[in-house]
mmCIF file with all atom_site columns, C-alpha atoms in Angstrom:
data_model
loop_
_atom_site.group_PDB
_atom_site.id
_atom_site.type_symbol
_atom_site.label_atom_id
_atom_site.label_alt_id
_atom_site.label_comp_id
_atom_site.label_asym_id
_atom_site.label_entity_id
_atom_site.label_seq_id
_atom_site.pdbx_PDB_ins_code
_atom_site.Cartn_x
_atom_site.Cartn_y
_atom_site.Cartn_z
_atom_site.occupancy
_atom_site.B_iso_or_equiv
_atom_site.pdbx_formal_charge
_atom_site.auth_seq_id
_atom_site.auth_comp_id
_atom_site.auth_asym_id
_atom_site.auth_atom_id
_atom_site.pdbx_PDB_model_num
ATOM 1   C CA . SER A 1 1   ? -17.523 -1.382  -15.305 1.00 40.00 ? 1   SER A CA 1
ATOM 2   C CA . GLN A 1 2   ? -14.327 -3.396  -16.443 1.00 45.00 ? 2   GLN A CA 1
ATOM 3   C CA . GLN A 1 3   ? -15.228 -6.311  -18.851 1.00 60.00 ? 3   GLN A CA 1
ATOM 4   C CA . GLY A 1 4   ? -11.968 -7.594  -18.148 1.00 68.00 ? 4   GLY A CA 1
ATOM 5   C CA . GLU A 1 5   ? -9.861  -8.364  -14.851 1.00 81.00 ? 5   GLU A CA 1
ATOM 6   C CA . GLU A 1 6   ? -6.300  -9.612  -14.704 1.00 85.00 ? 6   GLU A CA 1
ATOM 7   C CA . ASP A 1 7   ? -5.391  -11.559 -11.945 1.00 87.00 ? 7   ASP A CA 1
ATOM 8   C CA . PRO A 1 8   ? -3.016  -11.773 -10.029 1.00 92.00 ? 8   PRO A CA 1
ATOM 9   C CA . GLN A 1 9   ? -2.684  -7.394  -9.859  1.00 91.00 ? 9   GLN A CA 1
ATOM 10  C CA . ALA A 1 10  ? 1.579   -8.152  -9.622  1.00 94.00 ? 10  ALA A CA 1
ATOM 11  C CA . LEU A 1 11  ? 4.154   -11.331 -10.182 1.00 96.00 ? 11  LEU A CA 1
ATOM 12  C CA . SER A 1 12  ? 7.472   -11.118 -9.343  1.00 97.00 ? 12  SER A CA 1
ATOM 13  C CA . ILE A 1 13  ? 9.482   -13.958 -10.229 1.00 96.00 ? 13  ILE A CA 1
ATOM 14  C CA . GLN A 1 14  ? 13.093  -14.691 -11.019 1.00 97.00 ? 14  GLN A CA 1
ATOM 15  C CA . GLU A 1 15  ? 14.736  -14.702 -14.633 1.00 97.00 ? 15  GLU A CA 1
ATOM 16  C CA . GLY A 1 16  ? 13.434  -18.704 -15.855 1.00 97.00 ? 16  GLY A CA 1
ATOM 17  C CA . GLU A 1 17  ? 11.005  -19.074 -14.535 1.00 97.00 ? 17  GLU A CA 1
ATOM 18  C CA . ASN A 1 18  ? 7.273   -18.788 -16.298 1.00 97.00 ? 18  ASN A CA 1
ATOM 19  C CA . ALA A 1 19  ? 4.437   -16.611 -15.657 1.00 97.00 ? 19  ALA A CA 1
ATOM 20  C CA . THR A 1 20  ? 0.761   -16.534 -15.722 1.00 97.00 ? 20  THR A CA 1
ATOM 21  C CA . MET A 1 21  ? -1.906  -13.840 -15.893 1.00 96.00 ? 21  MET A CA 1
ATOM 22  C CA . ASN A 1 22  ? -5.162  -14.480 -15.630 1.00 96.00 ? 22  ASN A CA 1
ATOM 23  C CA . CYS A 1 23  ? -8.309  -12.961 -17.307 1.00 95.00 ? 23  CYS A CA 1
ATOM 24  C CA . SER A 1 24  ? -11.647 -12.798 -16.670 1.00 94.00 ? 24  SER A CA 1
ATOM 25  C CA . TYR A 1 25  ? -14.569 -11.679 -18.740 1.00 92.00 ? 25  TYR A CA 1
ATOM 26  C CA . LYS A 1 26  ? -18.360 -10.982 -18.356 1.00 90.00 ? 26  LYS A CA 1
ATOM 27  C CA . THR A 1 27  ? -20.513 -10.882 -21.701 1.00 87.00 ? 27  THR A CA 1
ATOM 28  C CA . SER A 1 28  ? -19.673 -13.307 -24.784 1.00 87.00 ? 28  SER A CA 1
ATOM 29  C CA . ILE A 1 29  ? -17.285 -12.771 -26.946 1.00 87.00 ? 29  ILE A CA 1
ATOM 30  C CA . ASN A 1 30  ? -15.651 -13.485 -30.082 1.00 86.00 ? 30  ASN A CA 1
ATOM 31  C CA . ASN A 1 31  ? -12.385 -12.788 -29.366 1.00 89.00 ? 31  ASN A CA 1
ATOM 32  C CA . LEU A 1 32  ? -9.890  -12.078 -26.134 1.00 93.00 ? 32  LEU A CA 1
ATOM 33  C CA . GLN A 1 33  ? -6.372  -9.974  -27.136 1.00 94.00 ? 33  GLN A CA 1
ATOM 34  C CA . TRP A 1 34  ? -3.664  -9.278  -24.666 1.00 96.00 ? 34  TRP A CA 1
ATOM 35  C CA . TYR A 1 35  ? -1.312  -6.401  -24.579 1.00 96.00 ? 35  TYR A CA 1
ATOM 36  C CA . ARG A 1 36  ? 1.869   -5.700  -23.263 1.00 97.00 ? 36  ARG A CA 1
ATOM 37  C CA . GLN A 1 37  ? 3.001   -2.286  -20.990 1.00 96.00 ? 37  GLN A CA 1
ATOM 38  C CA . ASN A 1 38  ? 6.285   -1.520  -20.852 1.00 96.00 ? 38  ASN A CA 1
ATOM 39  C CA . SER A 1 39  ? 7.364   1.950   -17.943 1.00 93.00 ? 39  SER A CA 1
ATOM 40  C CA . GLY A 1 40  ? 6.462   5.073   -19.721 1.00 91.00 ? 40  GLY A CA 1
ATOM 41  C CA . ARG A 1 41  ? 5.179   3.633   -23.580 1.00 93.00 ? 41  ARG A CA 1
ATOM 42  C CA . GLY A 1 42  ? 2.014   2.696   -24.897 1.00 94.00 ? 42  GLY A CA 1
ATOM 43  C CA . LEU A 1 43  ? 0.167   -0.593  -25.625 1.00 95.00 ? 43  LEU A CA 1
ATOM 44  C CA . VAL A 1 44  ? 1.656   -3.812  -27.776 1.00 96.00 ? 44  VAL A CA 1
ATOM 45  C CA . HIS A 1 45  ? -0.551  -6.118  -28.723 1.00 95.00 ? 45  HIS A CA 1
ATOM 46  C CA . LEU A 1 46  ? 1.153   -9.541  -28.657 1.00 96.00 ? 46  LEU A CA 1
ATOM 47  C CA . ILE A 1 47  ? -1.812  -12.411 -28.658 1.00 95.00 ? 47  ILE A CA 1
ATOM 48  C CA . LEU A 1 48  ? -5.081  -12.007 -30.356 1.00 93.00 ? 48  LEU A CA 1
ATOM 49  C CA . ILE A 1 49  ? -7.352  -15.215 -29.852 1.00 94.00 ? 49  ILE A CA 1
ATOM 50  C CA . ARG A 1 50  ? -10.844 -16.220 -30.923 1.00 91.00 ? 50  ARG A CA 1
ATOM 51  C CA . SER A 1 51  ? -13.543 -17.897 -29.682 1.00 91.00 ? 51  SER A CA 1
ATOM 52  C CA . ASN A 1 52  ? -13.272 -21.318 -30.606 1.00 93.00 ? 52  ASN A CA 1
ATOM 53  C CA . GLU A 1 53  ? -9.778  -21.598 -30.297 1.00 95.00 ? 53  GLU A CA 1
ATOM 54  C CA . ARG A 1 54  ? -8.783  -22.683 -26.647 1.00 96.00 ? 54  ARG A CA 1
ATOM 55  C CA . GLU A 1 55  ? -5.130  -22.053 -27.201 1.00 97.00 ? 55  GLU A CA 1
ATOM 56  C CA . LYS A 1 56  ? -2.517  -20.203 -29.271 1.00 97.00 ? 56  LYS A CA 1
ATOM 57  C CA . HIS A 1 57  ? 1.052   -20.432 -29.267 1.00 96.00 ? 57  HIS A CA 1
ATOM 58  C CA . SER A 1 58  ? 3.663   -17.092 -30.160 1.00 95.00 ? 58  SER A CA 1
ATOM 59  C CA . GLY A 1 59  ? 7.009   -17.661 -29.245 1.00 96.00 ? 59  GLY A CA 1
ATOM 60  C CA . ARG A 1 60  ? 7.466   -18.107 -25.435 1.00 97.00 ? 60  ARG A CA 1
ATOM 61  C CA . LEU A 1 61  ? 3.968   -17.052 -25.457 1.00 97.00 ? 61  LEU A CA 1
ATOM 62  C CA . ARG A 1 62  ? 0.714   -19.149 -24.615 1.00 98.00 ? 62  ARG A CA 1
ATOM 63  C CA . VAL A 1 63  ? -2.791  -18.531 -24.571 1.00 98.00 ? 63  VAL A CA 1
ATOM 64  C CA . THR A 1 64  ? -5.935  -20.345 -23.571 1.00 98.00 ? 64  THR A CA 1
ATOM 65  C CA . LEU A 1 65  ? -9.739  -19.044 -24.384 1.00 97.00 ? 65  LEU A CA 1
ATOM 66  C CA . ASP A 1 66  ? -11.667 -20.647 -22.175 1.00 96.00 ? 66  ASP A CA 1
ATOM 67  C CA . THR A 1 67  ? -15.365 -18.757 -23.051 1.00 95.00 ? 67  THR A CA 1
ATOM 68  C CA . SER A 1 68  ? -17.619 -21.866 -20.645 1.00 95.00 ? 68  SER A CA 1
ATOM 69  C CA . LYS A 1 69  ? -16.011 -20.482 -17.500 1.00 95.00 ? 69  LYS A CA 1
ATOM 70  C CA . LYS A 1 70  ? -15.251 -16.555 -19.067 1.00 95.00 ? 70  LYS A CA 1
ATOM 71  C CA . SER A 1 71  ? -11.709 -16.380 -19.058 1.00 96.00 ? 71  SER A CA 1
ATOM 72  C CA . SER A 1 72  ? -8.282  -16.833 -20.411 1.00 97.00 ? 72  SER A CA 1
ATOM 73  C CA . SER A 1 73  ? -4.486  -16.824 -19.420 1.00 97.00 ? 73  SER A CA 1
ATOM 74  C CA . LEU A 1 74  ? -1.472  -15.692 -20.805 1.00 97.00 ? 74  LEU A CA 1
ATOM 75  C CA . LEU A 1 75  ? 1.853   -18.204 -19.734 1.00 98.00 ? 75  LEU A CA 1
ATOM 76  C CA . ILE A 1 76  ? 5.168   -16.862 -20.309 1.00 98.00 ? 76  ILE A CA 1
ATOM 77  C CA . THR A 1 77  ? 7.776   -19.338 -20.834 1.00 97.00 ? 77  THR A CA 1
ATOM 78  C CA . ALA A 1 78  ? 11.478  -18.824 -19.159 1.00 97.00 ? 78  ALA A CA 1
ATOM 79  C CA . SER A 1 79  ? 11.092  -15.652 -18.796 1.00 97.00 ? 79  SER A CA 1
ATOM 80  C CA . ARG A 1 80  ? 13.851  -12.383 -19.449 1.00 97.00 ? 80  ARG A CA 1
ATOM 81  C CA . ALA A 1 81  ? 13.709  -9.961  -16.950 1.00 96.00 ? 81  ALA A CA 1
ATOM 82  C CA . ALA A 1 82  ? 12.560  -7.945  -20.644 1.00 96.00 ? 82  ALA A CA 1
ATOM 83  C CA . ASP A 1 83  ? 9.550   -9.005  -20.092 1.00 97.00 ? 83  ASP A CA 1
ATOM 84  C CA . THR A 1 84  ? 9.036   -7.021  -16.852 1.00 98.00 ? 84  THR A CA 1
ATOM 85  C CA . ALA A 1 85  ? 5.656   -5.355  -17.971 1.00 97.00 ? 85  ALA A CA 1
ATOM 86  C CA . SER A 1 86  ? 2.148   -4.899  -17.626 1.00 96.00 ? 86  SER A CA 1
ATOM 87  C CA . TYR A 1 87  ? -0.030  -7.082  -19.300 1.00 96.00 ? 87  TYR A CA 1
ATOM 88  C CA . PHE A 1 88  ? -3.612  -6.083  -20.190 1.00 95.00 ? 88  PHE A CA 1
ATOM 89  C CA . CYS A 1 89  ? -6.395  -8.480  -21.500 1.00 95.00 ? 89  CYS A CA 1
ATOM 90  C CA . ALA A 1 90  ? -8.696  -6.415  -23.462 1.00 93.00 ? 90  ALA A CA 1
ATOM 91  C CA . THR A 1 91  ? -12.472 -7.654  -25.023 1.00 91.00 ? 91  THR A CA 1
ATOM 92  C CA . PRO A 1 92  ? -14.543 -6.233  -27.901 1.00 85.00 ? 92  PRO A CA 1
ATOM 93  C CA . LEU A 1 93  ? -17.172 -4.230  -26.840 1.00 78.00 ? 93  LEU A CA 1
ATOM 94  C CA . SER A 1 94  ? -19.587 -4.878  -29.606 1.00 68.00 ? 94  SER A CA 1
ATOM 95  C CA . SER A 1 95  ? -19.193 -6.894  -32.241 1.00 58.00 ? 95  SER A CA 1
ATOM 96  C CA . ASN A 1 96  ? -18.827 -3.633  -35.258 1.00 61.00 ? 96  ASN A CA 1
ATOM 97  C CA . THR A 1 97  ? -17.101 -1.020  -33.898 1.00 67.00 ? 97  THR A CA 1
ATOM 98  C CA . GLY A 1 98  ? -13.625 -2.051  -33.353 1.00 74.00 ? 98  GLY A CA 1
ATOM 99  C CA . LYS A 1 99  ? -13.053 -0.888  -29.502 1.00 84.00 ? 99  LYS A CA 1
ATOM 100 C CA . LEU A 1 100 ? -11.477 -2.857  -27.135 1.00 88.00 ? 100 LEU A CA 1
ATOM 101 C CA . ILE A 1 101 ? -12.604 -2.921  -22.547 1.00 89.00 ? 101 ILE A CA 1
ATOM 102 C CA . PHE A 1 102 ? -9.292  -3.553  -20.832 1.00 91.00 ? 102 PHE A CA 1
ATOM 103 C CA . GLY A 1 103 ? -9.032  -5.359  -17.900 1.00 89.00 ? 103 GLY A CA 1
ATOM 104 C CA . GLN A 1 104 ? -6.521  -3.351  -15.427 1.00 89.00 ? 104 GLN A CA 1
ATOM 105 C CA . GLY A 1 105 ? -3.709  -5.066  -16.373 1.00 93.00 ? 105 GLY A CA 1
ATOM 106 C CA . THR A 1 106 ? -1.213  -7.473  -13.933 1.00 94.00 ? 106 THR A CA 1
ATOM 107 C CA . THR A 1 107 ? 2.523   -6.026  -13.336 1.00 95.00 ? 107 THR A CA 1
ATOM 108 C CA . LEU A 1 108 ? 5.712   -8.722  -13.955 1.00 97.00 ? 108 LEU A CA 1
ATOM 109 C CA . GLN A 1 109 ? 8.288   -8.275  -12.815 1.00 97.00 ? 109 GLN A CA 1
ATOM 110 C CA . VAL A 1 110 ? 11.154  -9.958  -13.575 1.00 97.00 ? 110 VAL A CA 1
ATOM 111 C CA . LYS A 1 111 ? 14.170  -10.286 -11.744 1.00 96.00 ? 111 LYS A CA 1
ATOM 112 C CA . PRO A 1 112 ? 17.648  -10.950 -12.739 1.00 92.00 ? 112 PRO A CA 1
ATOM 113 C CA . ASP B 2 1   ? 5.560   0.536   -33.559 1.00 50.00 ? 1   ASP B CA 1
ATOM 114 C CA . ALA B 2 2   ? 2.924   1.456   -36.256 1.00 55.00 ? 2   ALA B CA 1
ATOM 115 C CA . GLY B 2 3   ? 3.518   4.983   -36.782 1.00 90.00 ? 3   GLY B CA 1
ATOM 116 C CA . ILE B 2 4   ? 1.490   6.918   -34.962 1.00 96.00 ? 4   ILE B CA 1
ATOM 117 C CA . THR B 2 5   ? 2.799   9.597   -32.757 1.00 97.00 ? 5   THR B CA 1
ATOM 118 C CA . GLN B 2 6   ? 1.472   11.961  -29.997 1.00 98.00 ? 6   GLN B CA 1
ATOM 119 C CA . SER B 2 7   ? 2.010   15.729  -29.655 1.00 97.00 ? 7   SER B CA 1
ATOM 120 C CA . PRO B 2 8   ? 2.413   17.227  -27.303 1.00 97.00 ? 8   PRO B CA 1
ATOM 121 C CA . ARG B 2 9   ? 4.337   14.201  -24.851 1.00 97.00 ? 9   ARG B CA 1
ATOM 122 C CA . HIS B 2 10  ? 4.472   16.567  -22.091 1.00 97.00 ? 10  HIS B CA 1
ATOM 123 C CA . LYS B 2 11  ? 2.308   19.520  -21.027 1.00 97.00 ? 11  LYS B CA 1
ATOM 124 C CA . VAL B 2 12  ? 1.182   20.767  -17.804 1.00 98.00 ? 12  VAL B CA 1
ATOM 125 C CA . THR B 2 13  ? -1.268  23.076  -17.352 1.00 97.00 ? 13  THR B CA 1
ATOM 126 C CA . GLU B 2 14  ? -3.889  25.627  -15.207 1.00 97.00 ? 14  GLU B CA 1
ATOM 127 C CA . THR B 2 15  ? -7.087  24.480  -14.709 1.00 97.00 ? 15  THR B CA 1
ATOM 128 C CA . GLY B 2 16  ? -9.626  26.273  -16.721 1.00 97.00 ? 16  GLY B CA 1
ATOM 129 C CA . THR B 2 17  ? -7.578  26.166  -19.546 1.00 97.00 ? 17  THR B CA 1
ATOM 130 C CA . PRO B 2 18  ? -8.108  24.981  -23.283 1.00 96.00 ? 18  PRO B CA 1
ATOM 131 C CA . VAL B 2 19  ? -5.435  21.840  -24.272 1.00 98.00 ? 19  VAL B CA 1
ATOM 132 C CA . THR B 2 20  ? -5.449  19.764  -27.551 1.00 98.00 ? 20  THR B CA 1
ATOM 133 C CA . LEU B 2 21  ? -3.548  16.749  -27.693 1.00 98.00 ? 21  LEU B CA 1
ATOM 134 C CA . ARG B 2 22  ? -2.930  15.691  -31.258 1.00 98.00 ? 22  ARG B CA 1
ATOM 135 C CA . CYS B 2 23  ? -2.982  11.687  -32.824 1.00 98.00 ? 23  CYS B CA 1
ATOM 136 C CA . HIS B 2 24  ? -0.969  11.091  -35.955 1.00 98.00 ? 24  HIS B CA 1
ATOM 137 C CA . GLN B 2 25  ? -0.963  7.581   -38.053 1.00 97.00 ? 25  GLN B CA 1
ATOM 138 C CA . THR B 2 26  ? -0.396  7.179   -41.538 1.00 96.00 ? 26  THR B CA 1
ATOM 139 C CA . GLU B 2 27  ? -1.641  3.552   -42.113 1.00 92.00 ? 27  GLU B CA 1
ATOM 140 C CA . ASN B 2 28  ? -4.514  4.579   -42.563 1.00 92.00 ? 28  ASN B CA 1
ATOM 141 C CA . HIS B 2 29  ? -6.750  3.333   -40.368 1.00 91.00 ? 29  HIS B CA 1
ATOM 142 C CA . ARG B 2 30  ? -10.095 3.455   -40.571 1.00 90.00 ? 30  ARG B CA 1
ATOM 143 C CA . TYR B 2 31  ? -10.645 3.463   -36.698 1.00 91.00 ? 31  TYR B CA 1
ATOM 144 C CA . MET B 2 32  ? -8.770  5.526   -33.798 1.00 94.00 ? 32  MET B CA 1
ATOM 145 C CA . TYR B 2 33  ? -9.478  6.380   -29.919 1.00 95.00 ? 33  TYR B CA 1
ATOM 146 C CA . TRP B 2 34  ? -8.166  8.035   -27.077 1.00 97.00 ? 34  TRP B CA 1
ATOM 147 C CA . TYR B 2 35  ? -8.156  6.116   -24.009 1.00 97.00 ? 35  TYR B CA 1
ATOM 148 C CA . ARG B 2 36  ? -7.086  7.533   -20.577 1.00 97.00 ? 36  ARG B CA 1
ATOM 149 C CA . GLN B 2 37  ? -5.097  5.421   -18.145 1.00 96.00 ? 37  GLN B CA 1
ATOM 150 C CA . ASP B 2 38  ? -5.087  6.343   -14.197 1.00 93.00 ? 38  ASP B CA 1
ATOM 151 C CA . PRO B 2 39  ? -4.100  3.803   -11.612 1.00 86.00 ? 39  PRO B CA 1
ATOM 152 C CA . GLY B 2 40  ? -6.610  2.175   -10.627 1.00 79.00 ? 40  GLY B CA 1
ATOM 153 C CA . HIS B 2 41  ? -8.675  3.026   -13.358 1.00 81.00 ? 41  HIS B CA 1
ATOM 154 C CA . GLY B 2 42  ? -5.829  1.139   -15.842 1.00 84.00 ? 42  GLY B CA 1
ATOM 155 C CA . LEU B 2 43  ? -7.227  2.194   -20.122 1.00 91.00 ? 43  LEU B CA 1
ATOM 156 C CA . ARG B 2 44  ? -10.480 3.689   -20.730 1.00 93.00 ? 44  ARG B CA 1
ATOM 157 C CA . LEU B 2 45  ? -11.958 4.887   -23.821 1.00 93.00 ? 45  LEU B CA 1
ATOM 158 C CA . ILE B 2 46  ? -12.487 8.536   -23.677 1.00 96.00 ? 46  ILE B CA 1
ATOM 159 C CA . HIS B 2 47  ? -13.836 8.584   -27.952 1.00 96.00 ? 47  HIS B CA 1
ATOM 160 C CA . TYR B 2 48  ? -12.965 7.070   -30.616 1.00 93.00 ? 48  TYR B CA 1
ATOM 161 C CA . SER B 2 49  ? -13.859 7.657   -33.698 1.00 94.00 ? 49  SER B CA 1
ATOM 162 C CA . TYR B 2 50  ? -15.194 4.952   -37.398 1.00 89.00 ? 50  TYR B CA 1
ATOM 163 C CA . GLY B 2 51  ? -14.530 7.147   -39.936 1.00 90.00 ? 51  GLY B CA 1
ATOM 164 C CA . VAL B 2 52  ? -13.252 10.852  -41.705 1.00 94.00 ? 52  VAL B CA 1
ATOM 165 C CA . LYS B 2 53  ? -15.909 13.640  -39.082 1.00 93.00 ? 53  LYS B CA 1
ATOM 166 C CA . ASP B 2 54  ? -17.911 10.374  -37.483 1.00 93.00 ? 54  ASP B CA 1
ATOM 167 C CA . THR B 2 55  ? -16.922 10.089  -33.825 1.00 94.00 ? 55  THR B CA 1
ATOM 168 C CA . ASP B 2 56  ? -19.361 8.536   -31.149 1.00 92.00 ? 56  ASP B CA 1
ATOM 169 C CA . LYS B 2 57  ? -18.451 8.902   -27.340 1.00 93.00 ? 57  LYS B CA 1
ATOM 170 C CA . GLY B 2 58  ? -16.548 6.561   -24.512 1.00 91.00 ? 58  GLY B CA 1
ATOM 171 C CA . GLU B 2 59  ? -17.146 5.267   -20.990 1.00 89.00 ? 59  GLU B CA 1
ATOM 172 C CA . VAL B 2 60  ? -15.367 8.716   -19.324 1.00 94.00 ? 60  VAL B CA 1
ATOM 173 C CA . SER B 2 61  ? -16.365 11.071  -22.709 1.00 95.00 ? 61  SER B CA 1
ATOM 174 C CA . ASP B 2 62  ? -17.291 14.177  -20.639 1.00 96.00 ? 62  ASP B CA 1
ATOM 175 C CA . GLY B 2 63  ? -15.347 17.754  -20.807 1.00 96.00 ? 63  GLY B CA 1
ATOM 176 C CA . TYR B 2 64  ? -13.433 15.985  -23.625 1.00 97.00 ? 64  TYR B CA 1
ATOM 177 C CA . SER B 2 65  ? -14.188 16.847  -27.042 1.00 97.00 ? 65  SER B CA 1
ATOM 178 C CA . VAL B 2 66  ? -13.054 15.319  -30.526 1.00 98.00 ? 66  VAL B CA 1
ATOM 179 C CA . SER B 2 67  ? -12.966 15.900  -34.261 1.00 97.00 ? 67  SER B CA 1
ATOM 180 C CA . ARG B 2 68  ? -11.063 14.140  -37.009 1.00 97.00 ? 68  ARG B CA 1
ATOM 181 C CA . SER B 2 69  ? -10.949 16.311  -40.737 1.00 96.00 ? 69  SER B CA 1
ATOM 182 C CA . LYS B 2 70  ? -8.292  14.008  -42.099 1.00 96.00 ? 70  LYS B CA 1
ATOM 183 C CA . THR B 2 71  ? -7.846  10.135  -41.627 1.00 96.00 ? 71  THR B CA 1
ATOM 184 C CA . GLU B 2 72  ? -4.321  10.437  -40.456 1.00 97.00 ? 72  GLU B CA 1
ATOM 185 C CA . ASP B 2 73  ? -4.917  13.200  -37.567 1.00 98.00 ? 73  ASP B CA 1
ATOM 186 C CA . PHE B 2 74  ? -7.802  12.854  -34.701 1.00 98.00 ? 74  PHE B CA 1
ATOM 187 C CA . LEU B 2 75  ? -7.627  15.970  -32.122 1.00 98.00 ? 75  LEU B CA 1
ATOM 188 C CA . LEU B 2 76  ? -8.590  15.429  -27.826 1.00 98.00 ? 76  LEU B CA 1
ATOM 189 C CA . THR B 2 77  ? -9.502  18.463  -26.639 1.00 98.00 ? 77  THR B CA 1
ATOM 190 C CA . LEU B 2 78  ? -10.536 19.505  -23.013 1.00 97.00 ? 78  LEU B CA 1
ATOM 191 C CA . GLU B 2 79  ? -12.530 22.354  -22.806 1.00 94.00 ? 79  GLU B CA 1
ATOM 192 C CA . SER B 2 80  ? -11.746 23.641  -19.426 1.00 96.00 ? 80  SER B CA 1
ATOM 193 C CA . ALA B 2 81  ? -8.804  21.578  -18.188 1.00 97.00 ? 81  ALA B CA 1
ATOM 194 C CA . THR B 2 82  ? -9.691  20.391  -14.284 1.00 97.00 ? 82  THR B CA 1
ATOM 195 C CA . SER B 2 83  ? -7.491  18.983  -11.980 1.00 97.00 ? 83  SER B CA 1
ATOM 196 C CA . SER B 2 84  ? -9.427  15.400  -12.199 1.00 96.00 ? 84  SER B CA 1
ATOM 197 C CA . GLN B 2 85  ? -8.760  15.143  -15.718 1.00 97.00 ? 85  GLN B CA 1
ATOM 198 C CA . THR B 2 86  ? -4.258  15.405  -14.747 1.00 98.00 ? 86  THR B CA 1
ATOM 199 C CA . SER B 2 87  ? -3.575  11.971  -16.839 1.00 97.00 ? 87  SER B CA 1
ATOM 200 C CA . VAL B 2 88  ? -1.890  9.508   -19.017 1.00 97.00 ? 88  VAL B CA 1
ATOM 201 C CA . TYR B 2 89  ? -3.937  10.100  -22.489 1.00 98.00 ? 89  TYR B CA 1
ATOM 202 C CA . PHE B 2 90  ? -3.132  7.162   -24.949 1.00 98.00 ? 90  PHE B CA 1
ATOM 203 C CA . CYS B 2 91  ? -4.077  7.735   -28.550 1.00 97.00 ? 91  CYS B CA 1
ATOM 204 C CA . ALA B 2 92  ? -4.614  4.039   -30.475 1.00 96.00 ? 92  ALA B CA 1
ATOM 205 C CA . SER B 2 93  ? -6.188  3.068   -34.248 1.00 94.00 ? 93  SER B CA 1
ATOM 206 C CA . SER B 2 94  ? -7.299  0.020   -35.601 1.00 90.00 ? 94  SER B CA 1
ATOM 207 C CA . SER B 2 95  ? -7.499  -0.916  -39.435 1.00 85.00 ? 95  SER B CA 1
ATOM 208 C CA . GLY B 2 96  ? -11.712 -1.935  -39.307 1.00 72.00 ? 96  GLY B CA 1
ATOM 209 C CA . GLN B 2 97  ? -11.021 -3.702  -42.187 1.00 67.00 ? 97  GLN B CA 1
ATOM 210 C CA . ASP B 2 98  ? -12.814 -6.908  -40.503 1.00 63.00 ? 98  ASP B CA 1
ATOM 211 C CA . ILE B 2 99  ? -16.001 -6.310  -39.189 1.00 57.00 ? 99  ILE B CA 1
ATOM 212 C CA . LEU B 2 100 ? -16.096 -8.998  -36.601 1.00 55.00 ? 100 LEU B CA 1
ATOM 213 C CA . SER B 2 101 ? -13.304 -6.908  -34.759 1.00 52.00 ? 101 SER B CA 1
ATOM 214 C CA . TYR B 2 102 ? -10.446 -9.239  -35.493 1.00 64.00 ? 102 TYR B CA 1
ATOM 215 C CA . ASN B 2 103 ? -9.032  -6.265  -34.988 1.00 78.00 ? 103 ASN B CA 1
ATOM 216 C CA . GLU B 2 104 ? -5.930  -5.128  -33.056 1.00 87.00 ? 104 GLU B CA 1
ATOM 217 C CA . GLN B 2 105 ? -5.038  -1.788  -31.417 1.00 91.00 ? 105 GLN B CA 1
ATOM 218 C CA . PHE B 2 106 ? -2.065  0.182   -32.339 1.00 93.00 ? 106 PHE B CA 1
ATOM 219 C CA . PHE B 2 107 ? -0.718  2.307   -29.436 1.00 96.00 ? 107 PHE B CA 1
ATOM 220 C CA . GLY B 2 108 ? 1.027   5.664   -29.512 1.00 96.00 ? 108 GLY B CA 1
ATOM 221 C CA . PRO B 2 109 ? 3.520   6.828   -27.084 1.00 96.00 ? 109 PRO B CA 1
ATOM 222 C CA . GLY B 2 110 ? 1.005   8.851   -24.580 1.00 97.00 ? 110 GLY B CA 1
ATOM 223 C CA . THR B 2 111 ? 1.046   11.662  -23.538 1.00 98.00 ? 111 THR B CA 1
ATOM 224 C CA . ARG B 2 112 ? 1.583   12.665  -19.858 1.00 97.00 ? 112 ARG B CA 1
ATOM 225 C CA . LEU B 2 113 ? -0.802  15.958  -19.044 1.00 98.00 ? 113 LEU B CA 1
ATOM 226 C CA . THR B 2 114 ? -1.093  17.492  -15.666 1.00 98.00 ? 114 THR B CA 1
ATOM 227 C CA . VAL B 2 115 ? -3.411  19.959  -14.945 1.00 97.00 ? 115 VAL B CA 1
ATOM 228 C CA . LEU B 2 116 ? -2.293  22.108  -11.871 1.00 96.00 ? 116 LEU B CA 1
#
């Protein structure tokens, strides 16, 4: 079963708008990661947030983590057409194997 | 991108034939992974390796085997390909330096495999 599940499955916005994607997970974690996948390419790591962090920023990305609700959100501000991609959250399967469980992703389309 | 390559990038084969996909990384990463990506299923772990000659199964390992004879190479073999194994296969690696798994994974470009 999936550990992380993203919501919404698809999102379409205009350039300049903000995009928010949510991820819910089931078990306790020590970190949560977000990845981006452009069409026909491999996944690229965006940001990692640890369980003792509530919010983290990287450029136009803002990630929040609420461990009490077992949820995370990824906010992309002032979106650009180049942000069009699929976004995945990932959580560790266990603490010492390096294995991650990926959600099914949110497909973001940013219209110019 | 980290130095991870996959070969071949595209392959069409017939049911019942063996297929080997290769992943090569130049980062000296300890951990390596094979995933398959299918519509409606997201990314699923097939096998992973935590060192040379050390491998273990993932959630969808049936019909697949792996080998890791060198740090930089991780091979995925479909012993007898079936149409259900038509998919996009991704290799990934991570350093494994942090025992608490605060390790990002670096992905290869993928191999699109079609089994007829």
